């Protein structure tokens, strides 16, 4: 089964837990709408690619790790879109979850997806109990305090924030979780995989800043110009358009260089080259070429 | 060290993770305000009492389980108080978290507390890896889908809800997690402990309904009359005042009877008698006597 199919199957099985009798139907629907239709699944595919490069020996654990990463990412999007944050009407080209189901169900769907990530990990751990704690450790650190997504998002509530710190927490941290969770799922040492995740996360954030700044709503599937409107840090506002494009290219190169020694190193490097080449918004790819 | 001191120490250590350099200060403060000053800590004390009754042999795991239960409870209160749900201005006699820190930080503090619960469990699991999956299983089920707190809360978004189902999910589920997590932390079988938690949870919910209906804001530390105002199910509206008082007494008795065989059964029964006798609001204790 190809990686994306594995991920979709694992996510489907996870979200289906809410379809059990006795669970409120609207909550189940709001959770499903938070996870499907799919986005690029960049983080979960990265997690799976690292596990395969490390010679995965417990595919169920890999699938659970990848699904957990994606569920937490989806949860963060649903909460980020809430009226008290971005107040975004659309996401992935559809009405955002709070626009479809109302604010209460958007809050609850996000909460339920965070919890579901850990439920999924615990269920898969029966086959390999000793891998569960490291997995939760690296995943928790990518999302929770002190330096995960919630911390990154909370910088928007402070009077000032350091751009690098903000982006590393808001985006880089979960990418680092994705690479380290892939290693942990395969029983490999996690620390050497952190750097790759951070570099990819930074590259992804710069690409997201570029899309927000140059305006490609149909490519982005969500409103553009949000960073300027909300006075949020953005690499284009900080470095200029050409500076941001150059920085993106350099981060992509550094990511490829940072892949640690592992059985499937060559394949993983190809995966990363392919992924990062798709990050630059289409209308800018011509400018940069 | 007495049980409450153990719990406060574990909660302090958990929340202190947000005090690390690089974590936004306001998020750390909002998280602390969500957990302290303490409420009655009924659920975490119950978890600890069950672990001790089961002959706990890994106190760090017990403390982590109790802290996780309490962090998840606090997270649910912070999110329940949000303007899109109860819009409560006060909690435990103080301004609610969103009134103190604003809605964005209240959403994020709740998210971060949910995540912290699992981070705390994973950190403690180093001493006993095989207990982690059962712990996360029973705790996740008490809070997540299909039948935990978030499901209970989501019934408020449906056109109609069954009172028993709603209360079992919104309150009973986490009490059942507390008793089962206490057993799991001590390496005991969890299933026999579910019934006790459900009965205590139901008793607690009926007591909460009584306080909301008869109006004891200084005892409750939060606004009263909320169930009628929000047209939510409430045992007093359903059974009448005397009916609800009688039902509370019967549930307390059933709880004591349902304590499974364990080394510290007598002590645990005394603990439950003492806890449940304090559930009835003071002005009603005279009526019922």
PDB file of N, CA and C in Angstrom, chain B residues 121-186:
ATOM      1  N   UNK B 121       2.095  11.914  31.685  1.00  0.00           N
ATOM      2  CA  UNK B 121       1.985  10.454  31.739  1.00  0.00           C
ATOM      3  C   UNK B 121       3.199   9.794  31.086  1.00  0.00           C
ATOM      4  N   UNK B 122       3.607  10.303  29.927  1.00  0.00           N
ATOM      5  CA  UNK B 122       4.730   9.701  29.206  1.00  0.00           C
ATOM      6  C   UNK B 122       6.026   9.847  29.989  1.00  0.00           C
ATOM      7  N   UNK B 123       6.201  10.996  30.653  1.00  0.00           N
ATOM      8  CA  UNK B 123       7.430  11.205  31.425  1.00  0.00           C
ATOM      9  C   UNK B 123       7.517  10.224  32.601  1.00  0.00           C
ATOM     10  N   UNK B 124       6.386   9.976  33.240  1.00  0.00           N
ATOM     11  CA  UNK B 124       6.387   9.087  34.411  1.00  0.00           C
ATOM     12  C   UNK B 124       6.518   7.630  34.003  1.00  0.00           C
ATOM     13  N   UNK B 125       6.226   7.330  32.739  1.00  0.00           N
ATOM     14  CA  UNK B 125       6.143   5.936  32.313  1.00  0.00           C
ATOM     15  C   UNK B 125       7.503   5.281  32.174  1.00  0.00           C
ATOM     16  N   UNK B 126       8.576   6.076  32.240  1.00  0.00           N
ATOM     17  CA  UNK B 126       9.915   5.488  32.113  1.00  0.00           C
ATOM     18  C   UNK B 126      10.110   4.348  33.120  1.00  0.00           C
ATOM     19  N   UNK B 127       9.544   4.527  34.334  1.00  0.00           N
ATOM     20  CA  UNK B 127       9.722   3.497  35.360  1.00  0.00           C
ATOM     21  C   UNK B 127       8.863   2.255  35.119  1.00  0.00           C
ATOM     22  N   UNK B 128       7.817   2.391  34.332  1.00  0.00           N
ATOM     23  CA  UNK B 128       6.921   1.257  34.117  1.00  0.00           C
ATOM     24  C   UNK B 128       6.230   1.369  32.760  1.00  0.00           C
ATOM     25  N   UNK B 129       6.973   1.112  31.652  1.00  0.00           N
ATOM     26  CA  UNK B 129       6.455   1.342  30.301  1.00  0.00           C
ATOM     27  C   UNK B 129       5.150   0.610  29.992  1.00  0.00           C
ATOM     28  N   UNK B 130       4.978  -0.606  30.559  1.00  0.00           N
ATOM     29  CA  UNK B 130       3.795  -1.378  30.180  1.00  0.00           C
ATOM     30  C   UNK B 130       2.502  -0.803  30.759  1.00  0.00           C
ATOM     31  N   UNK B 131       2.608   0.093  31.739  1.00  0.00           N
ATOM     32  CA  UNK B 131       1.374   0.672  32.299  1.00  0.00           C
ATOM     33  C   UNK B 131       0.879   1.894  31.519  1.00  0.00           C
ATOM     34  N   UNK B 132       1.719   2.403  30.610  1.00  0.00           N
ATOM     35  CA  UNK B 132       1.362   3.650  29.937  1.00  0.00           C
ATOM     36  C   UNK B 132       0.152   3.497  29.009  1.00  0.00           C
ATOM     37  N   UNK B 133       0.148   2.456  28.176  1.00  0.00           N
ATOM     38  CA  UNK B 133      -0.953   2.297  27.225  1.00  0.00           C
ATOM     39  C   UNK B 133      -2.307   2.124  27.921  1.00  0.00           C
ATOM     40  N   UNK B 134      -2.404   1.240  28.945  1.00  0.00           N
ATOM     41  CA  UNK B 134      -3.693   1.146  29.655  1.00  0.00           C
ATOM     42  C   UNK B 134      -4.111   2.472  30.292  1.00  0.00           C
ATOM     43  N   UNK B 135      -3.153   3.210  30.852  1.00  0.00           N
ATOM     44  CA  UNK B 135      -3.468   4.502  31.459  1.00  0.00           C
ATOM     45  C   UNK B 135      -4.036   5.471  30.429  1.00  0.00           C
ATOM     46  N   UNK B 136      -3.341   5.590  29.301  1.00  0.00           N
ATOM     47  CA  UNK B 136      -3.828   6.507  28.267  1.00  0.00           C
ATOM     48  C   UNK B 136      -5.172   6.031  27.735  1.00  0.00           C
ATOM     49  N   UNK B 137      -5.326   4.725  27.626  1.00  0.00           N
ATOM     50  CA  UNK B 137      -6.597   4.177  27.164  1.00  0.00           C
ATOM     51  C   UNK B 137      -7.755   4.609  28.050  1.00  0.00           C
ATOM     52  N   UNK B 138      -7.646   4.378  29.343  1.00  0.00           N
ATOM     53  CA  UNK B 138      -8.780   4.698  30.228  1.00  0.00           C
ATOM     54  C   UNK B 138      -8.969   6.206  30.375  1.00  0.00           C
ATOM     55  N   UNK B 139      -7.882   6.954  30.338  1.00  0.00           N
ATOM     56  CA  UNK B 139      -8.012   8.406  30.481  1.00  0.00           C
ATOM     57  C   UNK B 139      -8.555   9.017  29.188  1.00  0.00           C
ATOM     58  N   UNK B 140      -8.050   8.552  28.052  1.00  0.00           N
ATOM     59  CA  UNK B 140      -8.536   9.056  26.764  1.00  0.00           C
ATOM     60  C   UNK B 140     -10.023   8.803  26.588  1.00  0.00           C
ATOM     61  N   UNK B 141     -10.468   7.614  27.003  1.00  0.00           N
ATOM     62  CA  UNK B 141     -11.896   7.292  26.860  1.00  0.00           C
ATOM     63  C   UNK B 141     -12.770   8.173  27.739  1.00  0.00           C
ATOM     64  N   UNK B 142     -12.235   8.641  28.857  1.00  0.00           N
ATOM     65  CA  UNK B 142     -13.019   9.487  29.750  1.00  0.00           C
ATOM     66  C   UNK B 142     -13.178  10.913  29.256  1.00  0.00           C
ATOM     67  N   UNK B 143     -12.323  11.312  28.314  1.00  0.00           N
ATOM     68  CA  UNK B 143     -12.333  12.700  27.864  1.00  0.00           C
ATOM     69  C   UNK B 143     -12.695  12.817  26.387  1.00  0.00           C
ATOM     70  N   UNK B 144     -12.233  11.871  25.589  1.00  0.00           N
ATOM     71  CA  UNK B 144     -12.399  11.978  24.136  1.00  0.00           C
ATOM     72  C   UNK B 144     -13.657  11.326  23.605  1.00  0.00           C
ATOM     73  N   UNK B 145     -13.663  11.062  22.287  1.00  0.00           N
ATOM     74  CA  UNK B 145     -14.779  10.354  21.658  1.00  0.00           C
ATOM     75  C   UNK B 145     -14.558   8.857  21.816  1.00  0.00           C
ATOM     76  N   UNK B 146     -15.617   8.053  21.781  1.00  0.00           N
ATOM     77  CA  UNK B 146     -16.999   8.468  21.523  1.00  0.00           C
ATOM     78  C   UNK B 146     -17.799   8.877  22.758  1.00  0.00           C
ATOM     79  N   UNK B 147     -17.298   8.597  23.978  1.00  0.00           N
ATOM     80  CA  UNK B 147     -18.191   8.738  25.140  1.00  0.00           C
ATOM     81  C   UNK B 147     -17.617   9.530  26.305  1.00  0.00           C
ATOM     82  N   UNK B 148     -16.601  10.358  26.044  1.00  0.00           N
ATOM     83  CA  UNK B 148     -15.988  11.128  27.122  1.00  0.00           C
ATOM     84  C   UNK B 148     -16.570  12.532  27.254  1.00  0.00           C
ATOM     85  N   UNK B 149     -15.859  13.379  28.012  1.00  0.00           N
ATOM     86  CA  UNK B 149     -16.349  14.735  28.295  1.00  0.00           C
ATOM     87  C   UNK B 149     -16.703  15.522  27.034  1.00  0.00           C
ATOM     88  N   UNK B 150     -15.832  15.477  26.014  1.00  0.00           N
ATOM     89  CA  UNK B 150     -16.118  16.282  24.810  1.00  0.00           C
ATOM     90  C   UNK B 150     -17.409  15.839  24.154  1.00  0.00           C
ATOM     91  N   UNK B 151     -17.680  14.534  24.189  1.00  0.00           N
ATOM     92  CA  UNK B 151     -18.945  14.045  23.639  1.00  0.00           C
ATOM     93  C   UNK B 151     -20.103  14.572  24.478  1.00  0.00           C
ATOM     94  N   UNK B 152     -19.960  14.495  25.798  1.00  0.00           N
ATOM     95  CA  UNK B 152     -21.009  15.008  26.682  1.00  0.00           C
ATOM     96  C   UNK B 152     -21.301  16.474  26.405  1.00  0.00           C
ATOM     97  N   UNK B 153     -20.237  17.264  26.311  1.00  0.00           N
ATOM     98  CA  UNK B 153     -20.404  18.691  26.050  1.00  0.00           C
ATOM     99  C   UNK B 153     -21.071  18.918  24.683  1.00  0.00           C
ATOM    100  N   UNK B 154     -20.733  18.072  23.718  1.00  0.00           N
ATOM    101  CA  UNK B 154     -21.267  18.247  22.362  1.00  0.00           C
ATOM    102  C   UNK B 154     -22.759  17.942  22.276  1.00  0.00           C
ATOM    103  N   UNK B 155     -23.301  17.197  23.253  1.00  0.00           N
ATOM    104  CA  UNK B 155     -24.753  16.976  23.262  1.00  0.00           C
ATOM    105  C   UNK B 155     -25.509  18.292  23.375  1.00  0.00           C
ATOM    106  N   UNK B 156     -24.851  19.315  23.959  1.00  0.00           N
ATOM    107  CA  UNK B 156     -25.507  20.625  24.077  1.00  0.00           C
ATOM    108  C   UNK B 156     -25.702  21.282  22.718  1.00  0.00           C
ATOM    109  N   UNK B 157     -25.029  20.760  21.689  1.00  0.00           N
ATOM    110  CA  UNK B 157     -25.172  21.295  20.326  1.00  0.00           C
ATOM    111  C   UNK B 157     -26.190  20.504  19.509  1.00  0.00           C
ATOM    112  N   UNK B 158     -26.723  19.424  20.073  1.00  0.00           N
ATOM    113  CA  UNK B 158     -27.726  18.619  19.359  1.00  0.00           C
ATOM    114  C   UNK B 158     -29.124  19.121  19.721  1.00  0.00           C
ATOM    115  N   UNK B 159     -30.095  18.771  18.892  1.00  0.00           N
ATOM    116  CA  UNK B 159     -31.468  19.208  19.144  1.00  0.00           C
ATOM    117  C   UNK B 159     -32.036  18.587  20.413  1.00  0.00           C
ATOM    118  N   UNK B 160     -31.663  17.345  20.685  1.00  0.00           N
ATOM    119  CA  UNK B 160     -32.166  16.703  21.898  1.00  0.00           C
ATOM    120  C   UNK B 160     -31.103  15.765  22.441  1.00  0.00           C
ATOM    121  N   UNK B 161     -31.179  15.523  23.757  1.00  0.00           N
ATOM    122  CA  UNK B 161     -30.197  14.649  24.406  1.00  0.00           C
ATOM    123  C   UNK B 161     -30.872  13.865  25.506  1.00  0.00           C
ATOM    124  N   UNK B 162     -30.407  12.633  25.706  1.00  0.00           N
ATOM    125  CA  UNK B 162     -30.888  11.790  26.793  1.00  0.00           C
ATOM    126  C   UNK B 162     -30.142  12.200  28.061  1.00  0.00           C
ATOM    127  N   UNK B 163     -30.877  12.556  29.119  1.00  0.00           N
ATOM    128  CA  UNK B 163     -30.245  13.089  30.337  1.00  0.00           C
ATOM    129  C   UNK B 163     -29.185  12.141  30.895  1.00  0.00           C
ATOM    130  N   UNK B 164     -29.498  10.863  30.984  1.00  0.00           N
ATOM    131  CA  UNK B 164     -28.564   9.905  31.583  1.00  0.00           C
ATOM    132  C   UNK B 164     -27.280   9.798  30.755  1.00  0.00           C
ATOM    133  N   UNK B 165     -27.456   9.735  29.440  1.00  0.00           N
ATOM    134  CA  UNK B 165     -26.301   9.624  28.536  1.00  0.00           C
ATOM    135  C   UNK B 165     -25.432  10.875  28.625  1.00  0.00           C
ATOM    136  N   UNK B 166     -26.086  12.031  28.584  1.00  0.00           N
ATOM    137  CA  UNK B 166     -25.400  13.317  28.660  1.00  0.00           C
ATOM    138  C   UNK B 166     -24.576  13.404  29.942  1.00  0.00           C
ATOM    139  N   UNK B 167     -25.178  13.078  31.073  1.00  0.00           N
ATOM    140  CA  UNK B 167     -24.464  13.201  32.347  1.00  0.00           C
ATOM    141  C   UNK B 167     -23.365  12.159  32.482  1.00  0.00           C
ATOM    142  N   UNK B 168     -23.610  10.955  31.962  1.00  0.00           N
ATOM    143  CA  UNK B 168     -22.579   9.917  32.062  1.00  0.00           C
ATOM    144  C   UNK B 168     -21.337  10.345  31.291  1.00  0.00           C
ATOM    145  N   UNK B 169     -21.547  10.976  30.120  1.00  0.00           N
ATOM    146  CA  UNK B 169     -20.402  11.387  29.318  1.00  0.00           C
ATOM    147  C   UNK B 169     -19.758  12.654  29.880  1.00  0.00           C
ATOM    148  N   UNK B 170     -20.586  13.608  30.259  1.00  0.00           N
ATOM    149  CA  UNK B 170     -20.041  14.900  30.673  1.00  0.00           C
ATOM    150  C   UNK B 170     -19.344  14.812  32.031  1.00  0.00           C
ATOM    151  N   UNK B 171     -19.805  13.926  32.898  1.00  0.00           N
ATOM    152  CA  UNK B 171     -19.251  13.869  34.250  1.00  0.00           C
ATOM    153  C   UNK B 171     -18.805  12.461  34.635  1.00  0.00           C
ATOM    154  N   UNK B 172     -19.680  11.496  34.458  1.00  0.00           N
ATOM    155  CA  UNK B 172     -19.363  10.125  34.898  1.00  0.00           C
ATOM    156  C   UNK B 172     -18.121   9.565  34.240  1.00  0.00           C
ATOM    157  N   UNK B 173     -17.935   9.868  32.957  1.00  0.00           N
ATOM    158  CA  UNK B 173     -16.818   9.279  32.208  1.00  0.00           C
ATOM    159  C   UNK B 173     -15.476   9.604  32.844  1.00  0.00           C
ATOM    160  N   UNK B 174     -15.270  10.842  33.282  1.00  0.00           N
ATOM    161  CA  UNK B 174     -13.970  11.190  33.865  1.00  0.00           C
ATOM    162  C   UNK B 174     -13.808  10.613  35.274  1.00  0.00           C
ATOM    163  N   UNK B 175     -14.924  10.488  36.003  1.00  0.00           N
ATOM    164  CA  UNK B 175     -14.843   9.797  37.298  1.00  0.00           C
ATOM    165  C   UNK B 175     -14.464   8.326  37.080  1.00  0.00           C
ATOM    166  N   UNK B 176     -15.033   7.715  36.054  1.00  0.00           N
ATOM    167  CA  UNK B 176     -14.671   6.324  35.752  1.00  0.00           C
ATOM    168  C   UNK B 176     -13.204   6.241  35.334  1.00  0.00           C
ATOM    169  N   UNK B 177     -12.733   7.245  34.580  1.00  0.00           N
ATOM    170  CA  UNK B 177     -11.307   7.281  34.240  1.00  0.00           C
ATOM    171  C   UNK B 177     -10.457   7.394  35.490  1.00  0.00           C
ATOM    172  N   UNK B 178     -10.925   8.193  36.446  1.00  0.00           N
ATOM    173  CA  UNK B 178     -10.147   8.417  37.666  1.00  0.00           C
ATOM    174  C   UNK B 178      -9.975   7.115  38.450  1.00  0.00           C
ATOM    175  N   UNK B 179     -11.058   6.371  38.620  1.00  0.00           N
ATOM    176  CA  UNK B 179     -10.934   5.110  39.373  1.00  0.00           C
ATOM    177  C   UNK B 179     -10.116   4.090  38.577  1.00  0.00           C
ATOM    178  N   UNK B 180     -10.371   3.992  37.268  1.00  0.00           N
ATOM    179  CA  UNK B 180      -9.643   3.005  36.458  1.00  0.00           C
ATOM    180  C   UNK B 180      -8.167   3.382  36.323  1.00  0.00           C
ATOM    181  N   UNK B 181      -7.883   4.692  36.213  1.00  0.00           N
ATOM    182  CA  UNK B 181      -6.485   5.119  36.117  1.00  0.00           C
ATOM    183  C   UNK B 181      -5.744   4.839  37.418  1.00  0.00           C
ATOM    184  N   UNK B 182      -6.435   4.991  38.548  1.00  0.00           N
ATOM    185  CA  UNK B 182      -5.813   4.645  39.827  1.00  0.00           C
ATOM    186  C   UNK B 182      -5.417   3.177  39.846  1.00  0.00           C
ATOM    187  N   UNK B 183      -6.334   2.323  39.369  1.00  0.00           N
ATOM    188  CA  UNK B 183      -6.032   0.890  39.305  1.00  0.00           C
ATOM    189  C   UNK B 183      -4.890   0.620  38.328  1.00  0.00           C
ATOM    190  N   UNK B 184      -4.949   1.247  37.150  1.00  0.00           N
ATOM    191  CA  UNK B 184      -3.918   1.032  36.125  1.00  0.00           C
ATOM    192  C   UNK B 184      -2.543   1.485  36.627  1.00  0.00           C
ATOM    193  N   UNK B 185      -2.514   2.590  37.357  1.00  0.00           N
ATOM    194  CA  UNK B 185      -1.241   3.102  37.875  1.00  0.00           C
ATOM    195  C   UNK B 185      -0.618   2.118  38.853  1.00  0.00           C
ATOM    196  N   UNK B 186      -1.471   1.353  39.541  1.00  0.00           N
ATOM    197  CA  UNK B 186      -0.976   0.374  40.510  1.00  0.00           C
ATOM    198  C   UNK B 186      -0.794  -1.006  39.877  1.00  0.00           C
TER     199      UNK B 186
END
